[in-house]
mmCIF file of C-alpha atoms and ligand atoms in Angstrom:
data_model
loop_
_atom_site.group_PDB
_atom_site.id
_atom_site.type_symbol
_atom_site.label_atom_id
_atom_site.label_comp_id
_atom_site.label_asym_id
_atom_site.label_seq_id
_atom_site.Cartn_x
_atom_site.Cartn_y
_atom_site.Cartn_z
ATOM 1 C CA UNK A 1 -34.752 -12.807 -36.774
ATOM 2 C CA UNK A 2 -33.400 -12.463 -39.966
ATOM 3 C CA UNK A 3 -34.218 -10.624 -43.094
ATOM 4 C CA UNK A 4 -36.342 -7.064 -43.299
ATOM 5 C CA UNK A 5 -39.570 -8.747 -43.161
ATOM 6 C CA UNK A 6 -40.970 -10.588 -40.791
ATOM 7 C CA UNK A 7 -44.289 -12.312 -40.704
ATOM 8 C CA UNK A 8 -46.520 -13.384 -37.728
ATOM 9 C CA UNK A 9 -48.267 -16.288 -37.313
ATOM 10 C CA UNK A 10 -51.912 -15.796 -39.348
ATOM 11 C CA UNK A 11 -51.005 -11.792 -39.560
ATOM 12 C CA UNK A 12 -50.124 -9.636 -42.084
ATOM 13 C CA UNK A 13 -46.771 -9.140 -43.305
ATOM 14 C CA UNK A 14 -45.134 -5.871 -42.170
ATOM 15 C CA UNK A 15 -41.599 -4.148 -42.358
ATOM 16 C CA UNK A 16 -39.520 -4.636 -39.210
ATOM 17 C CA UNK A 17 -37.800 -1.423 -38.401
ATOM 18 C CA UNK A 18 -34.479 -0.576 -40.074
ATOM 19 C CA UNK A 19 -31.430 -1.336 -38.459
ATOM 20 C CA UNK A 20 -30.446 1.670 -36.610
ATOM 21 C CA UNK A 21 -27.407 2.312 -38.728
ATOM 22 C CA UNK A 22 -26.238 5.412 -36.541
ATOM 23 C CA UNK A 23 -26.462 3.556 -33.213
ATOM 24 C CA UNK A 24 -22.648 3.376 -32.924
ATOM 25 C CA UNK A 25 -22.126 6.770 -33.855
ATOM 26 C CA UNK A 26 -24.160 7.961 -31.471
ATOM 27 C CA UNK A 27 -22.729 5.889 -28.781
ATOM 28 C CA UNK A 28 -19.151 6.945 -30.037
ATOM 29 C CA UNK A 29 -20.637 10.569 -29.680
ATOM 30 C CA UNK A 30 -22.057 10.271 -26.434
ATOM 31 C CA UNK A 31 -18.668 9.019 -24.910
ATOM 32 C CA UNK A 32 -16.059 11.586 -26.914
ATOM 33 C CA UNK A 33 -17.873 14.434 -27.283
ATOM 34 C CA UNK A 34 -20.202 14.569 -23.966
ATOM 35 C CA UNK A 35 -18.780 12.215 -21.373
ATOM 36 C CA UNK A 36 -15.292 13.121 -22.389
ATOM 37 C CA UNK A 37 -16.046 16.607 -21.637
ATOM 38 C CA UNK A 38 -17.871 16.757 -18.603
ATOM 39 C CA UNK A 39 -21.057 16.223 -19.167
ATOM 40 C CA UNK A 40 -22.358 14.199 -16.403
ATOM 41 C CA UNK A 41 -26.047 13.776 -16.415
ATOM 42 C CA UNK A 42 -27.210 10.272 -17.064
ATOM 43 C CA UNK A 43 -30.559 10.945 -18.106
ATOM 44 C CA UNK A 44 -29.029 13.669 -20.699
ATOM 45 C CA UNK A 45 -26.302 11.190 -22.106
ATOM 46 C CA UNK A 46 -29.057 7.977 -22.239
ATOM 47 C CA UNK A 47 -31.158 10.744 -23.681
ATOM 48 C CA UNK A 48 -28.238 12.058 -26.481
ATOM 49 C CA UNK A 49 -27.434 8.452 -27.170
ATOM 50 C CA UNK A 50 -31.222 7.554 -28.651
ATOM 51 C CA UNK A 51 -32.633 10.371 -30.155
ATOM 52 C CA UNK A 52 -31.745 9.589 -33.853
ATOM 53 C CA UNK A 53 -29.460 13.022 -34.920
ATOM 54 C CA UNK A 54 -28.940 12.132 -38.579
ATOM 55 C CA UNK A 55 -32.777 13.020 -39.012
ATOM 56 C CA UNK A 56 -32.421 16.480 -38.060
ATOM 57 C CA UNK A 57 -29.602 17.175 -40.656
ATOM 58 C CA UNK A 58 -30.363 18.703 -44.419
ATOM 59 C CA UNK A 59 -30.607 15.651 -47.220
ATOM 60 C CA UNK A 60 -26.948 14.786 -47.737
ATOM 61 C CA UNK A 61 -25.533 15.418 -44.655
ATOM 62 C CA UNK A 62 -26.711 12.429 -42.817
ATOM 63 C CA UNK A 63 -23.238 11.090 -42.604
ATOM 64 C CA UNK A 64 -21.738 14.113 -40.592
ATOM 65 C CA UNK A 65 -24.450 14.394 -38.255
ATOM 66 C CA UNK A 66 -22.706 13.127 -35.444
ATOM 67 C CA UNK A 67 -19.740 15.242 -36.011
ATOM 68 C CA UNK A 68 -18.336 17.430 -33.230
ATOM 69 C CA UNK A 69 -19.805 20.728 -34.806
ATOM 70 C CA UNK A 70 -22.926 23.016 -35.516
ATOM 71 C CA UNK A 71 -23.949 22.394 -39.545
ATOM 72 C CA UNK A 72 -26.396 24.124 -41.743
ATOM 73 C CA UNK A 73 -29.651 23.257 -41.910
ATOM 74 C CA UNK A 74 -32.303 25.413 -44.115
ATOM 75 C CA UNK A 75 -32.654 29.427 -44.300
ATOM 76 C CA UNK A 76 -29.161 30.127 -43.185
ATOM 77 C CA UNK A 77 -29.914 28.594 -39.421
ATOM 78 C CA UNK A 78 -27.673 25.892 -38.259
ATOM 79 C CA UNK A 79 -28.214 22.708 -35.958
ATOM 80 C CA UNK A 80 -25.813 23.436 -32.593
ATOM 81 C CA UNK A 81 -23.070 21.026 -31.634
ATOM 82 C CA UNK A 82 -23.718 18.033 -29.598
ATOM 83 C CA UNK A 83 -21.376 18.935 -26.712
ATOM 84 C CA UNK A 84 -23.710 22.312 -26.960
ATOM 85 C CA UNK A 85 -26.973 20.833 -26.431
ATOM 86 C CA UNK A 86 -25.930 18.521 -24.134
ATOM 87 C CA UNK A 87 -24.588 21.588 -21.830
ATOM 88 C CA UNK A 88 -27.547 23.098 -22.132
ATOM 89 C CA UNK A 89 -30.087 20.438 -21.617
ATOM 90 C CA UNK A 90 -27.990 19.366 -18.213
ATOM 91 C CA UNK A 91 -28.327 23.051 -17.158
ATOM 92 C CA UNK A 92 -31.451 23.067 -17.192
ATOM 93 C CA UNK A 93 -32.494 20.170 -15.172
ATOM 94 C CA UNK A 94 -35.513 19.152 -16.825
ATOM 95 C CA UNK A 95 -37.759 16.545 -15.048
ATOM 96 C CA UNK A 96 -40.322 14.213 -16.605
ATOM 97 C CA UNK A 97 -43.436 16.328 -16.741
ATOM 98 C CA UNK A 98 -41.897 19.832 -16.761
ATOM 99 C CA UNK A 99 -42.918 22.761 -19.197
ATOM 100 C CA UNK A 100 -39.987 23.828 -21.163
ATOM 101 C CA UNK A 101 -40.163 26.264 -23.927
ATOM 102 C CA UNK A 102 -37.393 26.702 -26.310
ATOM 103 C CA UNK A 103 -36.434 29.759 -28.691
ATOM 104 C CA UNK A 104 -35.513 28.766 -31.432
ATOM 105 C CA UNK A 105 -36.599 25.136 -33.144
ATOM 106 C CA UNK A 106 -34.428 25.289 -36.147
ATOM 107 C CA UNK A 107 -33.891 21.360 -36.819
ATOM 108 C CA UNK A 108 -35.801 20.142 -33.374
ATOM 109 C CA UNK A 109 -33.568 18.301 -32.169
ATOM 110 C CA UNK A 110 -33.016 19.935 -28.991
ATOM 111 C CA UNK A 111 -36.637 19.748 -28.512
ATOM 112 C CA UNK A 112 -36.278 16.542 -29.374
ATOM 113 C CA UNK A 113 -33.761 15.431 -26.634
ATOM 114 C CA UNK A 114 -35.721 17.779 -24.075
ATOM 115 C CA UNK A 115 -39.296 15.602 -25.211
ATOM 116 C CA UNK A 116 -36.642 12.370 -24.903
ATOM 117 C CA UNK A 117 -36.483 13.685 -21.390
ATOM 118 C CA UNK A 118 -40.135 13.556 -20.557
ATOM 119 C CA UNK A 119 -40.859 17.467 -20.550
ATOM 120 C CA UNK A 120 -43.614 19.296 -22.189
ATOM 121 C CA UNK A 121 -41.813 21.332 -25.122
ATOM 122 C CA UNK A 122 -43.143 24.295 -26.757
ATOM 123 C CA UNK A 123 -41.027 25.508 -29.472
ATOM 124 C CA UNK A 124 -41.317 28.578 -31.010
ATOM 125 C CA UNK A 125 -39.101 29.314 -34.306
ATOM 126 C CA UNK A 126 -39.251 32.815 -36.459
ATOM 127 C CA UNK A 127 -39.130 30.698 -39.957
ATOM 128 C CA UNK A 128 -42.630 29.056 -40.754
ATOM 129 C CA UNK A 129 -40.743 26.744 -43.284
ATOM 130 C CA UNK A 130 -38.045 25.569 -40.295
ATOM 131 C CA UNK A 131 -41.240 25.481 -38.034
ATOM 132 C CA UNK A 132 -43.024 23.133 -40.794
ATOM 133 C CA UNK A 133 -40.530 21.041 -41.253
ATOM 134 C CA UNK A 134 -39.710 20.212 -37.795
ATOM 135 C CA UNK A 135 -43.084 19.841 -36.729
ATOM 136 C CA UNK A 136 -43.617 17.173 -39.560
ATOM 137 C CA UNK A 137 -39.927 15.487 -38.195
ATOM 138 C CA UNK A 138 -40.613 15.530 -34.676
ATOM 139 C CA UNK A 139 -44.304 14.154 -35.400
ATOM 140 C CA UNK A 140 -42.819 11.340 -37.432
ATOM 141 C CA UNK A 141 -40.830 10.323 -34.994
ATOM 142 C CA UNK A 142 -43.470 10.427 -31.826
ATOM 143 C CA UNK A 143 -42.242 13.378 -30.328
ATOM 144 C CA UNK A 144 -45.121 15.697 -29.118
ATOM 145 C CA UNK A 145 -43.807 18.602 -29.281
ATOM 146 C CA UNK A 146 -45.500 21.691 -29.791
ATOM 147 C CA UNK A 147 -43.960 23.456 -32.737
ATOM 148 C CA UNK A 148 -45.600 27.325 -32.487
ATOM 149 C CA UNK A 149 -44.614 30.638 -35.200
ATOM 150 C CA UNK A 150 -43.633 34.067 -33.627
ATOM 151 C CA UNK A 151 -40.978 35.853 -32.014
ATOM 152 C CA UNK A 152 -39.789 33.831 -29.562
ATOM 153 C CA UNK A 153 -37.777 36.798 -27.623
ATOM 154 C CA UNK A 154 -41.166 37.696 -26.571
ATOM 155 C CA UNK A 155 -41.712 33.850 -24.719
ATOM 156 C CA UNK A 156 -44.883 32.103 -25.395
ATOM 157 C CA UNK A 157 -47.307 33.519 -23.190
ATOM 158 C CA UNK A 158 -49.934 31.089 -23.632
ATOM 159 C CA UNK A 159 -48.314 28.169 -21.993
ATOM 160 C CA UNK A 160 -46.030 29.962 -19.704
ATOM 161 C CA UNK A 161 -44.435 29.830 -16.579
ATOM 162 C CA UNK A 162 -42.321 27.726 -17.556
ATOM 163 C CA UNK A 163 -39.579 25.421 -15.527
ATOM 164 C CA UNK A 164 -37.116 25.581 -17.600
ATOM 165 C CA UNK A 165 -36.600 27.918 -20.876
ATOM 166 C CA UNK A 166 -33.208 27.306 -23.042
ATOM 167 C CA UNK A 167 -32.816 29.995 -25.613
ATOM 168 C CA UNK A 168 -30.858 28.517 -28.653
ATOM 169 C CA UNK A 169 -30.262 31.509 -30.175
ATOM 170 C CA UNK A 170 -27.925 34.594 -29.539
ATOM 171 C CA UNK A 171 -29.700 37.152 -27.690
ATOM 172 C CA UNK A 172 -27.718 41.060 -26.673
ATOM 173 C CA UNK A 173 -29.113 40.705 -23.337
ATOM 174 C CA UNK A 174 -31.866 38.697 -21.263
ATOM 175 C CA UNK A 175 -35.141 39.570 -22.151
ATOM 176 C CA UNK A 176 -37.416 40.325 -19.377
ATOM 177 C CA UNK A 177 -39.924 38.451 -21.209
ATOM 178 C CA UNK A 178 -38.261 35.162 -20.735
ATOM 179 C CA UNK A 179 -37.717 35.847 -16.735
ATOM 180 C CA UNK A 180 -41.631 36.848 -16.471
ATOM 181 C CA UNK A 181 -42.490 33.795 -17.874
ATOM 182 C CA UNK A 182 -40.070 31.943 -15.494
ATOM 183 C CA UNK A 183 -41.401 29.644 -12.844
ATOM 184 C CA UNK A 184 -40.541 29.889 -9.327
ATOM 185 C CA UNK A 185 -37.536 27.572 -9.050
ATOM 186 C CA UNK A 186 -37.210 27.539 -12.590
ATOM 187 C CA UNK A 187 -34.281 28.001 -15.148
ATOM 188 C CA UNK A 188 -33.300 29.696 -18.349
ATOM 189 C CA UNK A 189 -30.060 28.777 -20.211
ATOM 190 C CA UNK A 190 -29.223 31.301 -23.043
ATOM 191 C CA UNK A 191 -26.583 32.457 -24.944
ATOM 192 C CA UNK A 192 -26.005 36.343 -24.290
ATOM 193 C CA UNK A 193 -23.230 38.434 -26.366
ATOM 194 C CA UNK A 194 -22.619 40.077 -29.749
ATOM 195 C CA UNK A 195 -23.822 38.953 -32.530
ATOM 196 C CA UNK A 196 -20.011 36.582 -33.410
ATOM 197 C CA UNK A 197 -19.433 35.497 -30.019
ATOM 198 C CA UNK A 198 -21.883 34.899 -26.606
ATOM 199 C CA UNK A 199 -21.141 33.709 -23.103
ATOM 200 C CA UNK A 200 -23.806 30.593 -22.219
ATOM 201 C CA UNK A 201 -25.802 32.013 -18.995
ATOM 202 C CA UNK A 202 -27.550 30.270 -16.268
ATOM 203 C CA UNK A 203 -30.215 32.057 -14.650
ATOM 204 C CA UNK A 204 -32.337 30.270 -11.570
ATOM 205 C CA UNK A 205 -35.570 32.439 -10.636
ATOM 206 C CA UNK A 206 -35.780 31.969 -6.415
ATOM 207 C CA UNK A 207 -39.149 34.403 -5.678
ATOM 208 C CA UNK A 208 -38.368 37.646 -7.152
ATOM 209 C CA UNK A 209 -34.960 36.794 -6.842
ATOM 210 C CA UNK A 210 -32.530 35.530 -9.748
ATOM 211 C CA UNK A 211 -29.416 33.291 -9.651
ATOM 212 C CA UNK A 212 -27.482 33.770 -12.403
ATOM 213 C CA UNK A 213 -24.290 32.008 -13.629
ATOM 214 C CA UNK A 214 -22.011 32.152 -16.658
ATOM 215 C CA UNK A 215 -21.151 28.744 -18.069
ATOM 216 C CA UNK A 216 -18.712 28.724 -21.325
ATOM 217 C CA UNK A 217 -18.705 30.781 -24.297
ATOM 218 C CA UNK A 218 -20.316 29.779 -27.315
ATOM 219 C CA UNK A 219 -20.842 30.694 -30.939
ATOM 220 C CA UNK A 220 -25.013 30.832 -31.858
ATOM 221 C CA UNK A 221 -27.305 32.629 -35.197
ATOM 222 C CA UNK A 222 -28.643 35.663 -33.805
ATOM 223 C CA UNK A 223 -32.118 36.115 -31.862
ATOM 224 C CA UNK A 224 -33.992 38.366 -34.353
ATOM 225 C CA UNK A 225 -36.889 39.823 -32.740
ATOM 226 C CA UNK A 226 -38.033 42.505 -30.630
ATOM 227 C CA UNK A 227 -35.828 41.725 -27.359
ATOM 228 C CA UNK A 228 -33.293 40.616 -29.662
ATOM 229 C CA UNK A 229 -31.126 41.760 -32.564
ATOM 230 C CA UNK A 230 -32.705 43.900 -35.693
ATOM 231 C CA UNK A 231 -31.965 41.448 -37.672
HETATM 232 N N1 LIG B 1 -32.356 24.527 -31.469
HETATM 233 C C1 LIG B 1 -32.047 24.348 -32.866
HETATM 234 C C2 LIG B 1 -30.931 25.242 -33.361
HETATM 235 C C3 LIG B 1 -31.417 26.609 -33.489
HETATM 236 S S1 LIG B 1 -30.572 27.704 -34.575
HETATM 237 C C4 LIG B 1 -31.743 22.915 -33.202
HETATM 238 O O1 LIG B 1 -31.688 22.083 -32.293
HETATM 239 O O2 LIG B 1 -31.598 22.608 -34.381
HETATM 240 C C5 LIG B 1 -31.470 29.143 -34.041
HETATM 241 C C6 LIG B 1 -32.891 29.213 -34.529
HETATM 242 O O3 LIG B 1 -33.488 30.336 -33.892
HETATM 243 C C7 LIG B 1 -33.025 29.452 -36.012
HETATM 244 O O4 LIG B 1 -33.840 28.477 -36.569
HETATM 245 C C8 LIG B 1 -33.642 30.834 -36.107
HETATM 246 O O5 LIG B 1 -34.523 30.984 -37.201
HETATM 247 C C9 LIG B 1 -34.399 30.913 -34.792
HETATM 248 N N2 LIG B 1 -34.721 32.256 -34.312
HETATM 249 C C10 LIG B 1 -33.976 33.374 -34.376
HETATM 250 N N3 LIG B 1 -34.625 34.397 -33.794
HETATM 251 C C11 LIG B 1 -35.813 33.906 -33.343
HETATM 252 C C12 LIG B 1 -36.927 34.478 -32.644
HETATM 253 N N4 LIG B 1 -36.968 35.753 -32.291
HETATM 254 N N5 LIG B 1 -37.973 33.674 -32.345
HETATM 255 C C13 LIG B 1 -37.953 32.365 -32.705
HETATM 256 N N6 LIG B 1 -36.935 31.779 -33.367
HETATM 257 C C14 LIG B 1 -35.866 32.533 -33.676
#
């Protein structure tokens, strides 16, 4: 094929997709950041290595999307770190099919890589412009995911239990909210601390029973809300 338009035998002309420019990157990302590190789920890494993270960035920052870091996107929130997400998403185990809910949209690209994975994502996200503009993102790039307004510290009631909830903001202790709305056999990831520095923590719901596991610290925005911070 060559060219940026290709034409088909009696049909109509019509763009071929662009080159995927950040392919390489990502690949390059996938490998350094994620493999090098321990992260060891296929399905998360194949996952990380498609989902296109330069469209999650603000305008402008396109080029350093790929970088090993958190960066701002809109109303003060950031997008987390690659080698972040990928911890998280491998912690949770998420199968095709499963009901995740996430805390916290900001960009979407973790509910992106979650919806990469086959689950069922409801996000919920306390900024109705971050909620808009990730719902119009994701949409555009055939993710359904189901962007939702409110305090997330509270869950999403409506869809729960869930399988797997992954909190991706800071949060001074575990809401009960989150565990009610926990599946038997599911898991929630979420980042527990002060508001300048958390400790990533698995919990695994077994009956009334709950695992729980610390993983690595971590550095996330505050959970505002009412099982959360003031603000
Ligand atoms: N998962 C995001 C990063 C999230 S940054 C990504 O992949 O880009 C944390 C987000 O949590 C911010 O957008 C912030 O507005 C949101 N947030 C904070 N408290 C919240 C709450 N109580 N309910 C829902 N969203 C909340």
């Amino acid at each position: 094929m060559s060219g940026g338009r290709e034409r088909e035998t009696g049909g109509p002309i019509r763009e071929s997709p662009p080159p995927d420019r950040y392919g390489l990157v990502r690949a390059l990302m996938v490998r350094e950041q994620l493999r090098a590190r321990g992260i060891a789920d296929e399905r998360v890494l194949a996952a990380m290595a498609v989902v296109p993270r330069e469209r999650f960035v603000a305008a402008g920052w396109e080029d350093r999307a790929h970088d090993d870091a958190a960066l701002p996107i809109a109303a003060g929130q950031t997008i987390s770190q690659p080698y972040v997400v990928a911890r998280m998403t491998e912690a949770l185990r998420v199968g095709v099919g499963a009901a995740v809910l996430e805390v916290g949209t900001g960009s979407g690209y973790q509910a992106a890589v979650l919806a990469e994975l086959g689950a069922h994502v409801v996000s919920v996200e306390r900024h109705p412009e971050l909620a808009r503009a990730a719902r119009a993102r994701l949409g555009s790039l055939g993710y359904a995911v189901e962007v939702v307004v409110g305090d997330g510290s509270r869950g999403w009631p409506p869809r729960a239990p869930y399988r797997g909830i992954v909190v991706t903001a800071a949060a001074p202790d575990v809401p009960d909210a989150l565990l009610a709305q926990l599946e038997d056999g599911g898991r929630l990831v979420i980042p527990v601390g002060s508001r300048g520095q958390q400790e990533l923590r698995l919990l695994e719901r077994r009956g009334k029973r709950l695992i729980e596991t610390t993983l690595e610290p971590v550095v996330f925005v505050p959970l505002v809300g009412r099982h959360g911070f003031e603000r």
